[in-house]
Structures are given as structure tokens and as C-alpha cells.
Amino acid sequence: RTCSARKQGVSVHKVTPIHSSTYSIDMPKGQSIELSHTLNRSENFYDPQKSLSTTVEEAYRRGALCASVDKWVQHGVDDITIQVNNQNAIDVHFDAITGRPVFSSGYSSKYFGSIADIKRSLSKRGCDIDAVSNLWILNHKRWIVWNLACYERSFCSFVGGRYLSYERLLRRLEGRYRKEICGGYRPITRMVLNKDAAASLPMVLIVTRNNTQPTGESKLDDRSSHVKLRLTDGWYDIDAELDSPLSHFVNAGIIRVGTKLLVSNAKLRGAEDGIDPLDTTYQCDLQNNSRPYLSLTANSTRLAKWNCKLGLIRNIQECDEKFSVIKKVSDIIAGGGCIPQLRLMILRCYPMMYLEKGPNAAITPLSEAEEHERVAEIERRKLQAIEKIYEQVRCEVAKVRSIDECI
């Protein structure tokens, strides 16, 4: 298919499909490039004059995702950035000379990124380091480094080798300090664990770890074992236990680490009074669960898009229209828990029906007209009975009067 149009001053040039994932675009000045989900020739889009934030916004808008290790290396992504995940992100430091990320579990004067370095840098930026704990710094460093590494890998054609840096880590940490410590903002995972927000609220969480080894074989009606995952909203993480249908999807590879889930109607188990998300000493009294967890069901859980913003969904109407509404009855999973919403179309509206209990407890269905006839018949019988009683009383009164007159 080809198309050419103008809308709001933006030109849409002719696009000719080459194969399923690559297109040839005819540019205004006769230039021809290839555009795919990996952007094989992305140097045509890269402008060194733009800031990294503008470049990332452009890449985000184009959806130029890349998941090829060869492309990562080709576009200058460091080996350390390729290896970063949500488990080892806490050990990422930065070379003091080159600024490149390195793995280091201890303090070294050659690297930046230790707790002491971060506190010193945040103090220079006007942050009160006494207001944050070491655990707070390590927790947020972990999620920020993982996020930056994922961005650099996904948009390597735009920001390869330049996005995961110590300066950007400090800016993100300072932003979270201003927002959470100074501004009093609390993400949804923290509010749920604090018992200040219902766990049933709609939220987008990402899978960070599978705490159950997949068996490769799973049945929807097998309730003997439920998969346990670790989820996060980018600020704090929380455990989750899935029901049998969701566990089947995990074992089938549909839900895995890095998958974003739209969760609703969840239930928090094991935290009666609420806890702090960084409290590692709390032990709930439930068997086989050392930490509070969310109980998730299949009918109330959806796969979210890759670019969905993590956290609480405040625009409930948008959530209803795009995510949580079940559009087909066939999508309902038996034993998959409550259904948040179901979109139905009214095909025919029948009149009101009534049930009449007759002798021997026999029930007869009646239409609205028949019901009105029965009601009118009952009213007529009532009037007849009243008139009959009135006539009897009148006759008795007349008889008594006649006797009195005779006396």
C-alpha cells in the first residue's frame, strides 16, 4: 500500500513495503532510507546538535526499538550496559576518567557510584543526605541504572554508548529526592504496602524476577502450584502470586522478565498493619511467604504496551477504554477471578416478565399485559367481596333497626 497526505502541516511521504518489518520511505529531496523496528540506518535521523533528552523523545516517538546484540555493539553500547539487569544494576559504577560503566562491588578511587560518592554529589546539589538512608540510595540507584541501560539498549541507534552515565544517575536521584522526600510523593507500591491505598486500584507494573522455576508443562486447572513473581513500578518492588491461568502464561513464556502488566482487583496478603517497602526485617505469618505479596488473577490482569507509564493509572476512563474492558465473552477465563468490566451490546429489549405461583406451587410465566389483567381481576374480586360484606352489614343494621322500632 502507498499513501501520501498532509495533516496539520506535517507531510506523510509515500511508503512502499519491502517486507514485514522494513519499509522504504521516499523523502522530499529524493533521499531513500530504510526504516524498521531496529532502524538499520539510523544515522540519517541522528542529529548531534540535539540534546540527549530530545533524541530519546524522538526515538520514543518513532518506536525505534532494538533487541539485537549485534546492533547494540554496532552502535557503541558498552559491554557492561549490555549485561546490566535489575539484579546487578546495584553494582554498576562509572570510570572516573572515561565515565564508562563498570561492575564493582566495593569502593575504589578509580570509580564513581558508591554510596559515599552519591551522598557527596547529592549534598553538593543541595540535598539533605541525613534525610535519606543508604538503603534508599541503593534501591533507587538499582531501578534508575536498569532503566537507563534498557533505554540505551532499546534506542541504541540514537543514544548508544551515551545514555547510561553517572551524571544522569545523579539527576534522576536528585529528582526522586525532590519529589519523594521534599514533595511527599509516594508511588503506588509504597502506598499499597503502607495500607494507604487499595491494592485493587489499576496500576502498571513490570516483571523483574521469576521466583518460580518454569516446569514447561502446565494445565489451566492445576492449582497445586502458583508462580511467584517480583514486580515493580520503577520505585519499589513487591512480590506477587499468580493464579493458575496466569501461571500457565508464565510457563508458556507469554509473561517473562521485562513484561509490563496492567493489574487491577489485586489483593494484598500478609501485611495487616502496613509496612515500609524498604523494611527488610518484616516477616509475615503466612506459610512460604516471607514478604507481603499481591494476589493476581487472570481476568483482572492484562499485558500492557511497551511504552505504558509505570505506576498508578489516574485516568480511570482511559484505563477503562483501552485496557481493563473485556470485549469478548470468549476472553473470560474460567477460574480466572473477578471480571473488572465487560463490554456488551444490547441486541433486543424484551418486556417485563412476571412469575405467578399457582396451586401445587406451579409457576406460570406471564407477560406484562397478562399481569395487568390478573391484577385487574384481583382488584375486581376485592371490590366484589367488599360490596358483598357491605351488603351483609347493611342488612344486619336494617334488621336491628326494625327490631328496635317494634320495641
PDB file of C-alpha atoms in Angstrom, residues 36-317:
ATOM      1  CA  SER A  36      12.462  -0.842  10.566  1.00  0.00           C
ATOM      2  CA  HIS A  37      11.959  -1.547  14.224  1.00  0.00           C
ATOM      3  CA  THR A  38      15.757  -1.658  14.544  1.00  0.00           C
ATOM      4  CA  LEU A  39      16.436   1.386  12.319  1.00  0.00           C
ATOM      5  CA  ASN A  40      19.220  -0.163  10.268  1.00  0.00           C
ATOM      6  CA  ARG A  41      20.394   3.254   9.056  1.00  0.00           C
ATOM      7  CA  SER A  42      19.531   5.417  11.978  1.00  0.00           C
ATOM      8  CA  GLU A  43      22.397   7.827  11.361  1.00  0.00           C
ATOM      9  CA  ASN A  44      20.031   9.602   8.975  1.00  0.00           C
ATOM     10  CA  PHE A  45      17.878  10.507  11.986  1.00  0.00           C
ATOM     11  CA  TYR A  46      20.634  11.319  14.456  1.00  0.00           C
ATOM     12  CA  ASP A  47      21.420  14.991  14.870  1.00  0.00           C
ATOM     13  CA  PRO A  48      24.485  15.722  17.053  1.00  0.00           C
ATOM     14  CA  GLN A  49      23.147  19.210  17.743  1.00  0.00           C
ATOM     15  CA  LYS A  50      20.175  17.809  19.669  1.00  0.00           C
ATOM     16  CA  SER A  51      20.349  17.103  23.378  1.00  0.00           C
ATOM     17  CA  LEU A  52      20.067  13.544  24.608  1.00  0.00           C
ATOM     18  CA  SER A  53      16.621  14.196  26.078  1.00  0.00           C
ATOM     19  CA  THR A  54      15.373  15.449  22.699  1.00  0.00           C
ATOM     20  CA  THR A  55      16.988  12.472  20.979  1.00  0.00           C
ATOM     21  CA  VAL A  56      15.331   9.999  23.328  1.00  0.00           C
ATOM     22  CA  GLU A  57      11.965  11.689  22.854  1.00  0.00           C
ATOM     23  CA  GLU A  58      12.395  11.375  19.092  1.00  0.00           C
ATOM     24  CA  ALA A  59      13.355   7.712  19.387  1.00  0.00           C
ATOM     25  CA  TYR A  60      10.467   7.100  21.781  1.00  0.00           C
ATOM     26  CA  ARG A  61       8.038   8.715  19.347  1.00  0.00           C
ATOM     27  CA  ARG A  62       9.292   6.617  16.436  1.00  0.00           C
ATOM     28  CA  GLY A  63       9.268   3.427  18.490  1.00  0.00           C
ATOM     29  CA  ALA A  64      12.729   2.524  17.192  1.00  0.00           C
ATOM     30  CA  LEU A  65      13.233  -0.488  19.423  1.00  0.00           C
ATOM     31  CA  CYS A  66      16.247  -2.723  19.017  1.00  0.00           C
ATOM     32  CA  ALA A  67      16.762  -6.104  20.678  1.00  0.00           C
ATOM     33  CA  SER A  68      19.770  -7.358  18.727  1.00  0.00           C
ATOM     34  CA  VAL A  69      23.132  -7.708  20.481  1.00  0.00           C
ATOM     35  CA  ASP A  70      24.923  -7.168  17.164  1.00  0.00           C
ATOM     36  CA  LYS A  71      23.127  -3.849  16.731  1.00  0.00           C
ATOM     37  CA  TRP A  72      23.962  -2.845  20.276  1.00  0.00           C
ATOM     38  CA  VAL A  73      27.652  -3.427  19.658  1.00  0.00           C
ATOM     39  CA  GLN A  74      27.458  -1.755  16.251  1.00  0.00           C
ATOM     40  CA  HIS A  75      26.008   1.424  17.760  1.00  0.00           C
ATOM     41  CA  GLY A  76      28.569   1.633  20.576  1.00  0.00           C
ATOM     42  CA  VAL A  77      26.696   0.185  23.540  1.00  0.00           C
ATOM     43  CA  ASP A  78      29.200  -0.836  26.235  1.00  0.00           C
ATOM     44  CA  ASP A  79      29.546  -4.468  27.218  1.00  0.00           C
ATOM     45  CA  ILE A  80      28.619  -3.569  30.793  1.00  0.00           C
ATOM     46  CA  THR A  81      25.417  -1.869  29.616  1.00  0.00           C
ATOM     47  CA  ILE A  82      24.512  -4.996  27.672  1.00  0.00           C
ATOM     48  CA  GLN A  83      24.933  -7.123  30.802  1.00  0.00           C
ATOM     49  CA  VAL A  84      23.011  -4.825  33.175  1.00  0.00           C
ATOM     50  CA  ASN A  85      19.819  -6.252  34.636  1.00  0.00           C
ATOM     51  CA  ASN A  86      17.702  -5.439  37.671  1.00  0.00           C
ATOM     52  CA  GLN A  87      19.813  -7.735  39.858  1.00  0.00           C
ATOM     53  CA  ASN A  88      23.342  -6.475  39.115  1.00  0.00           C
ATOM     54  CA  ALA A  89      22.404  -2.833  38.464  1.00  0.00           C
ATOM     55  CA  ILE A  90      23.244  -2.017  42.059  1.00  0.00           C
ATOM     56  CA  ASP A  91      26.919  -2.947  41.410  1.00  0.00           C
ATOM     57  CA  VAL A  92      27.322  -0.599  38.448  1.00  0.00           C
ATOM     58  CA  HIS A  93      29.927   2.133  38.920  1.00  0.00           C
ATOM     59  CA  PHE A  94      31.467   4.600  36.492  1.00  0.00           C
ATOM     60  CA  ASP A  95      35.071   5.072  35.489  1.00  0.00           C
ATOM     61  CA  ALA A  96      36.462   8.320  36.915  1.00  0.00           C
ATOM     62  CA  ILE A  97      38.342   9.098  33.681  1.00  0.00           C
ATOM     63  CA  THR A  98      36.237   7.807  30.791  1.00  0.00           C
ATOM     64  CA  GLY A  99      32.839   7.839  32.536  1.00  0.00           C
ATOM     65  CA  ARG A 100      32.002   4.392  31.158  1.00  0.00           C
ATOM     66  CA  PRO A 101      30.043   1.965  33.349  1.00  0.00           C
ATOM     67  CA  VAL A 102      31.895  -0.837  35.122  1.00  0.00           C
ATOM     68  CA  PHE A 103      30.986  -3.529  37.617  1.00  0.00           C
ATOM     69  CA  SER A 104      32.458  -3.038  41.065  1.00  0.00           C
ATOM     70  CA  SER A 105      31.139  -4.402  44.337  1.00  0.00           C
ATOM     71  CA  GLY A 106      33.411  -2.330  46.594  1.00  0.00           C
ATOM     72  CA  TYR A 107      34.780   1.172  46.929  1.00  0.00           C
ATOM     73  CA  SER A 108      37.563   2.306  44.616  1.00  0.00           C
ATOM     74  CA  SER A 109      39.005   5.725  43.949  1.00  0.00           C
ATOM     75  CA  LYS A 110      39.069   4.872  40.228  1.00  0.00           C
ATOM     76  CA  TYR A 111      35.273   4.645  40.043  1.00  0.00           C
ATOM     77  CA  PHE A 112      32.286   6.803  40.906  1.00  0.00           C
ATOM     78  CA  GLY A 113      28.966   5.398  42.101  1.00  0.00           C
ATOM     79  CA  SER A 114      29.458   4.247  45.673  1.00  0.00           C
ATOM     80  CA  ILE A 115      27.101   5.364  48.422  1.00  0.00           C
ATOM     81  CA  ALA A 116      29.680   7.844  49.698  1.00  0.00           C
ATOM     82  CA  ASP A 117      30.152   9.317  46.207  1.00  0.00           C
ATOM     83  CA  ILE A 118      26.423   9.634  45.653  1.00  0.00           C
ATOM     84  CA  LYS A 119      25.855  11.268  49.044  1.00  0.00           C
ATOM     85  CA  ARG A 120      28.684  13.711  48.407  1.00  0.00           C
ATOM     86  CA  SER A 121      27.320  14.618  44.983  1.00  0.00           C
ATOM     87  CA  LEU A 122      23.752  14.981  46.234  1.00  0.00           C
ATOM     88  CA  SER A 123      24.953  17.187  49.077  1.00  0.00           C
ATOM     89  CA  LYS A 124      26.625  19.498  46.564  1.00  0.00           C
ATOM     90  CA  ARG A 125      23.286  19.733  44.748  1.00  0.00           C
ATOM     91  CA  GLY A 126      21.554  20.956  47.899  1.00  0.00           C
ATOM     92  CA  CYS A 127      20.078  17.670  49.145  1.00  0.00           C
ATOM     93  CA  ASP A 128      19.965  16.808  52.834  1.00  0.00           C
ATOM     94  CA  ILE A 129      21.783  13.475  52.960  1.00  0.00           C
ATOM     95  CA  ASP A 130      20.590  12.880  56.527  1.00  0.00           C
ATOM     96  CA  ALA A 131      17.036  12.600  55.218  1.00  0.00           C
ATOM     97  CA  VAL A 132      17.817   9.525  53.089  1.00  0.00           C
ATOM     98  CA  SER A 133      19.213   6.182  54.137  1.00  0.00           C
ATOM     99  CA  ASN A 134      21.794   4.047  52.397  1.00  0.00           C
ATOM    100  CA  LEU A 135      19.053   1.561  51.571  1.00  0.00           C
ATOM    101  CA  TRP A 136      17.021   4.301  49.877  1.00  0.00           C
ATOM    102  CA  ILE A 137      20.001   5.260  47.697  1.00  0.00           C
ATOM    103  CA  LEU A 138      20.782   1.658  46.743  1.00  0.00           C
ATOM    104  CA  ASN A 139      17.137   0.898  45.956  1.00  0.00           C
ATOM    105  CA  HIS A 140      16.663   3.870  43.646  1.00  0.00           C
ATOM    106  CA  LYS A 141      20.101   3.502  42.086  1.00  0.00           C
ATOM    107  CA  ARG A 142      19.164  -0.046  41.152  1.00  0.00           C
ATOM    108  CA  TRP A 143      15.995   0.909  39.311  1.00  0.00           C
ATOM    109  CA  ILE A 144      17.477   4.029  37.691  1.00  0.00           C
ATOM    110  CA  VAL A 145      20.539   2.205  36.346  1.00  0.00           C
ATOM    111  CA  TRP A 146      18.367  -0.595  34.993  1.00  0.00           C
ATOM    112  CA  ASN A 147      16.052   1.943  33.368  1.00  0.00           C
ATOM    113  CA  LEU A 148      18.925   3.863  31.769  1.00  0.00           C
ATOM    114  CA  ALA A 149      20.524   0.658  30.479  1.00  0.00           C
ATOM    115  CA  CYS A 150      17.236  -0.518  28.993  1.00  0.00           C
ATOM    116  CA  TYR A 151      16.734   2.830  27.279  1.00  0.00           C
ATOM    117  CA  GLU A 152      20.227   2.756  25.818  1.00  0.00           C
ATOM    118  CA  ARG A 153      19.814  -0.787  24.527  1.00  0.00           C
ATOM    119  CA  SER A 154      16.329  -0.180  23.146  1.00  0.00           C
ATOM    120  CA  PHE A 155      17.265   3.087  21.415  1.00  0.00           C
ATOM    121  CA  CYS A 156      20.904   2.281  20.691  1.00  0.00           C
ATOM    122  CA  SER A 157      20.681   3.852  17.238  1.00  0.00           C
ATOM    123  CA  PHE A 158      20.125   7.223  18.926  1.00  0.00           C
ATOM    124  CA  VAL A 159      21.914   7.109  22.282  1.00  0.00           C
ATOM    125  CA  GLY A 160      24.234   4.111  22.062  1.00  0.00           C
ATOM    126  CA  GLY A 161      27.153   4.456  24.484  1.00  0.00           C
ATOM    127  CA  ARG A 162      25.981   7.811  25.859  1.00  0.00           C
ATOM    128  CA  TYR A 163      22.857   7.380  27.976  1.00  0.00           C
ATOM    129  CA  LEU A 164      23.987   5.346  30.991  1.00  0.00           C
ATOM    130  CA  SER A 165      26.194   7.856  32.814  1.00  0.00           C
ATOM    131  CA  TYR A 166      26.971   8.963  36.357  1.00  0.00           C
ATOM    132  CA  GLU A 167      25.657  12.486  35.740  1.00  0.00           C
ATOM    133  CA  ARG A 168      22.291  11.196  34.531  1.00  0.00           C
ATOM    134  CA  LEU A 169      22.098   8.846  37.519  1.00  0.00           C
ATOM    135  CA  LEU A 170      22.642  11.793  39.874  1.00  0.00           C
ATOM    136  CA  ARG A 171      19.988  13.880  38.105  1.00  0.00           C
ATOM    137  CA  ARG A 172      17.456  11.079  38.450  1.00  0.00           C
ATOM    138  CA  LEU A 173      18.319  10.554  42.111  1.00  0.00           C
ATOM    139  CA  GLU A 174      18.037  14.275  42.789  1.00  0.00           C
ATOM    140  CA  GLY A 175      14.674  14.337  41.032  1.00  0.00           C
ATOM    141  CA  ARG A 176      13.396  11.486  43.161  1.00  0.00           C
ATOM    142  CA  TYR A 177      14.722  13.185  46.297  1.00  0.00           C
ATOM    143  CA  ARG A 178      12.882  16.411  45.432  1.00  0.00           C
ATOM    144  CA  LYS A 179       9.716  14.526  44.569  1.00  0.00           C
ATOM    145  CA  GLU A 180       9.530  11.900  47.310  1.00  0.00           C
ATOM    146  CA  ILE A 181      11.446  13.326  50.264  1.00  0.00           C
ATOM    147  CA  CYS A 182      10.702  17.022  49.805  1.00  0.00           C
ATOM    148  CA  GLY A 183       7.406  16.870  47.931  1.00  0.00           C
ATOM    149  CA  GLY A 184       5.851  13.988  49.851  1.00  0.00           C
ATOM    150  CA  TYR A 185       5.088  11.965  46.722  1.00  0.00           C
ATOM    151  CA  ARG A 186       4.516   8.254  47.285  1.00  0.00           C
ATOM    152  CA  PRO A 187       4.410   5.750  44.408  1.00  0.00           C
ATOM    153  CA  ILE A 188       1.608   3.219  44.273  1.00  0.00           C
ATOM    154  CA  THR A 189       3.706   0.289  45.535  1.00  0.00           C
ATOM    155  CA  ARG A 190       4.663   2.220  48.638  1.00  0.00           C
ATOM    156  CA  MET A 191       1.090   3.348  49.300  1.00  0.00           C
ATOM    157  CA  VAL A 192      -0.192  -0.214  48.900  1.00  0.00           C
ATOM    158  CA  LEU A 193       2.432  -1.619  51.281  1.00  0.00           C
ATOM    159  CA  ASN A 194       1.692   1.225  53.713  1.00  0.00           C
ATOM    160  CA  LYS A 195      -2.004   0.239  53.537  1.00  0.00           C
ATOM    161  CA  ASP A 196      -2.865   3.790  52.496  1.00  0.00           C
ATOM    162  CA  ALA A 197      -4.181   2.752  49.063  1.00  0.00           C
ATOM    163  CA  ALA A 198      -6.232  -0.202  47.943  1.00  0.00           C
ATOM    164  CA  ALA A 199      -4.326  -2.915  46.114  1.00  0.00           C
ATOM    165  CA  SER A 200      -7.300  -3.230  43.749  1.00  0.00           C
ATOM    166  CA  LEU A 201      -6.515   0.107  42.058  1.00  0.00           C
ATOM    167  CA  PRO A 202      -5.441  -0.146  38.399  1.00  0.00           C
ATOM    168  CA  MET A 203      -1.677   0.099  38.026  1.00  0.00           C
ATOM    169  CA  VAL A 204       1.039  -0.803  35.548  1.00  0.00           C
ATOM    170  CA  LEU A 205       3.887  -2.919  36.918  1.00  0.00           C
ATOM    171  CA  ILE A 206       6.834  -4.590  35.235  1.00  0.00           C
ATOM    172  CA  VAL A 207       8.128  -8.089  35.916  1.00  0.00           C
ATOM    173  CA  THR A 208      11.638  -8.049  37.365  1.00  0.00           C
ATOM    174  CA  ARG A 209      12.123 -11.611  38.509  1.00  0.00           C
ATOM    175  CA  ASN A 210      10.506 -15.026  38.334  1.00  0.00           C
ATOM    176  CA  ASN A 211      10.846 -16.638  41.734  1.00  0.00           C
ATOM    177  CA  THR A 212       9.492 -19.965  40.476  1.00  0.00           C
ATOM    178  CA  GLN A 213      11.315 -22.165  38.030  1.00  0.00           C
ATOM    179  CA  PRO A 214       9.067 -22.897  34.993  1.00  0.00           C
ATOM    180  CA  THR A 215       8.233 -26.547  34.505  1.00  0.00           C
ATOM    181  CA  GLY A 216       7.465 -26.270  30.797  1.00  0.00           C
ATOM    182  CA  GLU A 217       4.183 -28.125  31.311  1.00  0.00           C
ATOM    183  CA  SER A 218       1.204 -26.533  32.977  1.00  0.00           C
ATOM    184  CA  LYS A 219      -2.526 -27.024  32.952  1.00  0.00           C
ATOM    185  CA  LEU A 220      -5.081 -24.315  33.470  1.00  0.00           C
ATOM    186  CA  ASP A 221      -6.883 -26.355  36.113  1.00  0.00           C
ATOM    187  CA  ASP A 222      -3.715 -27.219  38.022  1.00  0.00           C
ATOM    188  CA  ARG A 223      -3.899 -25.291  41.285  1.00  0.00           C
ATOM    189  CA  SER A 224      -1.196 -27.206  43.103  1.00  0.00           C
ATOM    190  CA  SER A 225       1.492 -24.600  42.446  1.00  0.00           C
ATOM    191  CA  HIS A 226       1.237 -20.908  41.639  1.00  0.00           C
ATOM    192  CA  VAL A 227       4.056 -18.928  40.063  1.00  0.00           C
ATOM    193  CA  LYS A 228       5.561 -16.164  42.187  1.00  0.00           C
ATOM    194  CA  LEU A 229       6.965 -13.055  40.521  1.00  0.00           C
ATOM    195  CA  ARG A 230       8.646  -9.852  41.625  1.00  0.00           C
ATOM    196  CA  LEU A 231       7.041  -6.683  40.242  1.00  0.00           C
ATOM    197  CA  THR A 232       7.975  -3.010  40.417  1.00  0.00           C
ATOM    198  CA  ASP A 233       6.624   0.383  39.454  1.00  0.00           C
ATOM    199  CA  GLY A 234      10.140   1.747  38.982  1.00  0.00           C
ATOM    200  CA  TRP A 235      10.347   3.000  42.581  1.00  0.00           C
ATOM    201  CA  TYR A 236       9.883  -0.027  44.825  1.00  0.00           C
ATOM    202  CA  ASP A 237       9.293  -3.711  44.213  1.00  0.00           C
ATOM    203  CA  ILE A 238       6.694  -6.101  45.572  1.00  0.00           C
ATOM    204  CA  ASP A 239       6.138  -9.850  45.369  1.00  0.00           C
ATOM    205  CA  ALA A 240       3.150 -11.270  43.521  1.00  0.00           C
ATOM    206  CA  GLU A 241       1.490 -14.675  43.438  1.00  0.00           C
ATOM    207  CA  LEU A 242      -0.365 -15.624  40.260  1.00  0.00           C
ATOM    208  CA  ASP A 243      -3.373 -17.860  39.910  1.00  0.00           C
ATOM    209  CA  SER A 244      -3.322 -20.998  37.762  1.00  0.00           C
ATOM    210  CA  PRO A 245      -4.166 -19.365  34.380  1.00  0.00           C
ATOM    211  CA  LEU A 246      -1.546 -16.656  34.845  1.00  0.00           C
ATOM    212  CA  SER A 247       0.966 -19.270  35.982  1.00  0.00           C
ATOM    213  CA  HIS A 248       0.276 -21.122  32.751  1.00  0.00           C
ATOM    214  CA  PHE A 249       1.074 -17.966  30.767  1.00  0.00           C
ATOM    215  CA  VAL A 250       4.361 -17.600  32.638  1.00  0.00           C
ATOM    216  CA  ASN A 251       5.348 -21.196  31.934  1.00  0.00           C
ATOM    217  CA  ALA A 252       4.396 -20.697  28.280  1.00  0.00           C
ATOM    218  CA  GLY A 253       6.726 -17.694  28.021  1.00  0.00           C
ATOM    219  CA  ILE A 254       3.982 -15.119  27.440  1.00  0.00           C
ATOM    220  CA  ILE A 255       4.792 -13.361  30.727  1.00  0.00           C
ATOM    221  CA  ARG A 256       8.505 -13.017  31.446  1.00  0.00           C
ATOM    222  CA  VAL A 257      11.044 -10.605  32.900  1.00  0.00           C
ATOM    223  CA  GLY A 258      10.542  -7.192  31.297  1.00  0.00           C
ATOM    224  CA  THR A 259       6.830  -7.699  30.587  1.00  0.00           C
ATOM    225  CA  LYS A 260       4.568  -4.839  31.643  1.00  0.00           C
ATOM    226  CA  LEU A 261       1.285  -5.870  33.236  1.00  0.00           C
ATOM    227  CA  LEU A 262      -1.862  -3.865  33.829  1.00  0.00           C
ATOM    228  CA  VAL A 263      -3.052  -5.070  37.216  1.00  0.00           C
ATOM    229  CA  SER A 264      -6.429  -4.437  38.818  1.00  0.00           C
ATOM    230  CA  ASN A 265      -8.556  -6.066  41.530  1.00  0.00           C
ATOM    231  CA  ALA A 266      -5.397  -7.325  43.229  1.00  0.00           C
ATOM    232  CA  LYS A 267      -5.343  -8.283  46.904  1.00  0.00           C
ATOM    233  CA  LEU A 268      -2.529  -7.625  49.368  1.00  0.00           C
ATOM    234  CA  ARG A 269      -1.688 -10.630  51.506  1.00  0.00           C
ATOM    235  CA  GLY A 270       0.459 -10.740  54.630  1.00  0.00           C
ATOM    236  CA  ALA A 271       0.516  -7.070  55.673  1.00  0.00           C
ATOM    237  CA  GLU A 272      -2.225  -6.396  58.161  1.00  0.00           C
ATOM    238  CA  ASP A 273      -0.878  -3.107  59.538  1.00  0.00           C
ATOM    239  CA  GLY A 274       1.165  -1.930  56.573  1.00  0.00           C
ATOM    240  CA  ILE A 275       4.952  -1.853  56.240  1.00  0.00           C
ATOM    241  CA  ASP A 276       7.655   0.274  54.682  1.00  0.00           C
ATOM    242  CA  PRO A 277       8.831  -1.092  51.304  1.00  0.00           C
ATOM    243  CA  LEU A 278      12.467  -0.860  52.434  1.00  0.00           C
ATOM    244  CA  ASP A 279      11.836  -2.745  55.675  1.00  0.00           C
ATOM    245  CA  THR A 280      13.727  -5.989  55.118  1.00  0.00           C
ATOM    246  CA  THR A 281      13.186  -7.264  58.678  1.00  0.00           C
ATOM    247  CA  TYR A 282       9.412  -7.672  58.410  1.00  0.00           C
ATOM    248  CA  GLN A 283       8.238 -11.284  58.245  1.00  0.00           C
ATOM    249  CA  CYS A 284       4.592 -12.052  57.614  1.00  0.00           C
ATOM    250  CA  ASP A 285       2.988 -15.045  59.245  1.00  0.00           C
ATOM    251  CA  LEU A 286       1.885 -16.718  56.020  1.00  0.00           C
ATOM    252  CA  GLN A 287       3.472 -20.008  55.086  1.00  0.00           C
ATOM    253  CA  ASN A 288       6.067 -19.995  52.294  1.00  0.00           C
ATOM    254  CA  ASN A 289       5.929 -16.186  52.043  1.00  0.00           C
ATOM    255  CA  SER A 290       8.463 -14.154  53.966  1.00  0.00           C
ATOM    256  CA  ARG A 291       7.231 -10.860  52.494  1.00  0.00           C
ATOM    257  CA  PRO A 292       3.770  -9.427  51.781  1.00  0.00           C
ATOM    258  CA  TYR A 293       2.619 -10.068  48.237  1.00  0.00           C
ATOM    259  CA  LEU A 294      -0.097  -9.251  45.749  1.00  0.00           C
ATOM    260  CA  SER A 295      -2.546 -11.921  44.691  1.00  0.00           C
ATOM    261  CA  LEU A 296      -3.256 -11.550  40.948  1.00  0.00           C
ATOM    262  CA  THR A 297      -5.943 -13.171  38.808  1.00  0.00           C
ATOM    263  CA  ALA A 298      -6.060 -13.692  35.063  1.00  0.00           C
ATOM    264  CA  ASN A 299      -9.331 -11.894  34.289  1.00  0.00           C
ATOM    265  CA  SER A 300      -8.106  -8.758  36.068  1.00  0.00           C
ATOM    266  CA  THR A 301      -4.611  -8.741  34.526  1.00  0.00           C
ATOM    267  CA  ARG A 302      -3.682  -7.552  31.045  1.00  0.00           C
ATOM    268  CA  LEU A 303      -0.494  -7.264  29.033  1.00  0.00           C
ATOM    269  CA  ALA A 304       0.374  -3.567  28.823  1.00  0.00           C
ATOM    270  CA  LYS A 305       2.060  -1.859  25.903  1.00  0.00           C
ATOM    271  CA  TRP A 306       5.830  -1.410  25.983  1.00  0.00           C
ATOM    272  CA  ASN A 307       5.529   2.373  26.322  1.00  0.00           C
ATOM    273  CA  CYS A 308       2.920   2.407  29.115  1.00  0.00           C
ATOM    274  CA  LYS A 309       3.952   4.552  32.047  1.00  0.00           C
ATOM    275  CA  LEU A 310       4.592   2.566  35.194  1.00  0.00           C
ATOM    276  CA  GLY A 311       2.637   3.265  38.339  1.00  0.00           C
ATOM    277  CA  LEU A 312      -0.913   4.159  39.260  1.00  0.00           C
ATOM    278  CA  ILE A 313      -3.339   4.847  36.419  1.00  0.00           C
ATOM    279  CA  ARG A 314      -5.050   8.046  37.460  1.00  0.00           C
ATOM    280  CA  ASN A 315      -7.105   8.471  34.287  1.00  0.00           C
ATOM    281  CA  ILE A 316      -9.624   5.735  35.007  1.00  0.00           C
ATOM    282  CA  GLN A 317     -11.626   6.489  31.850  1.00  0.00           C
TER     283      GLN A 317
END
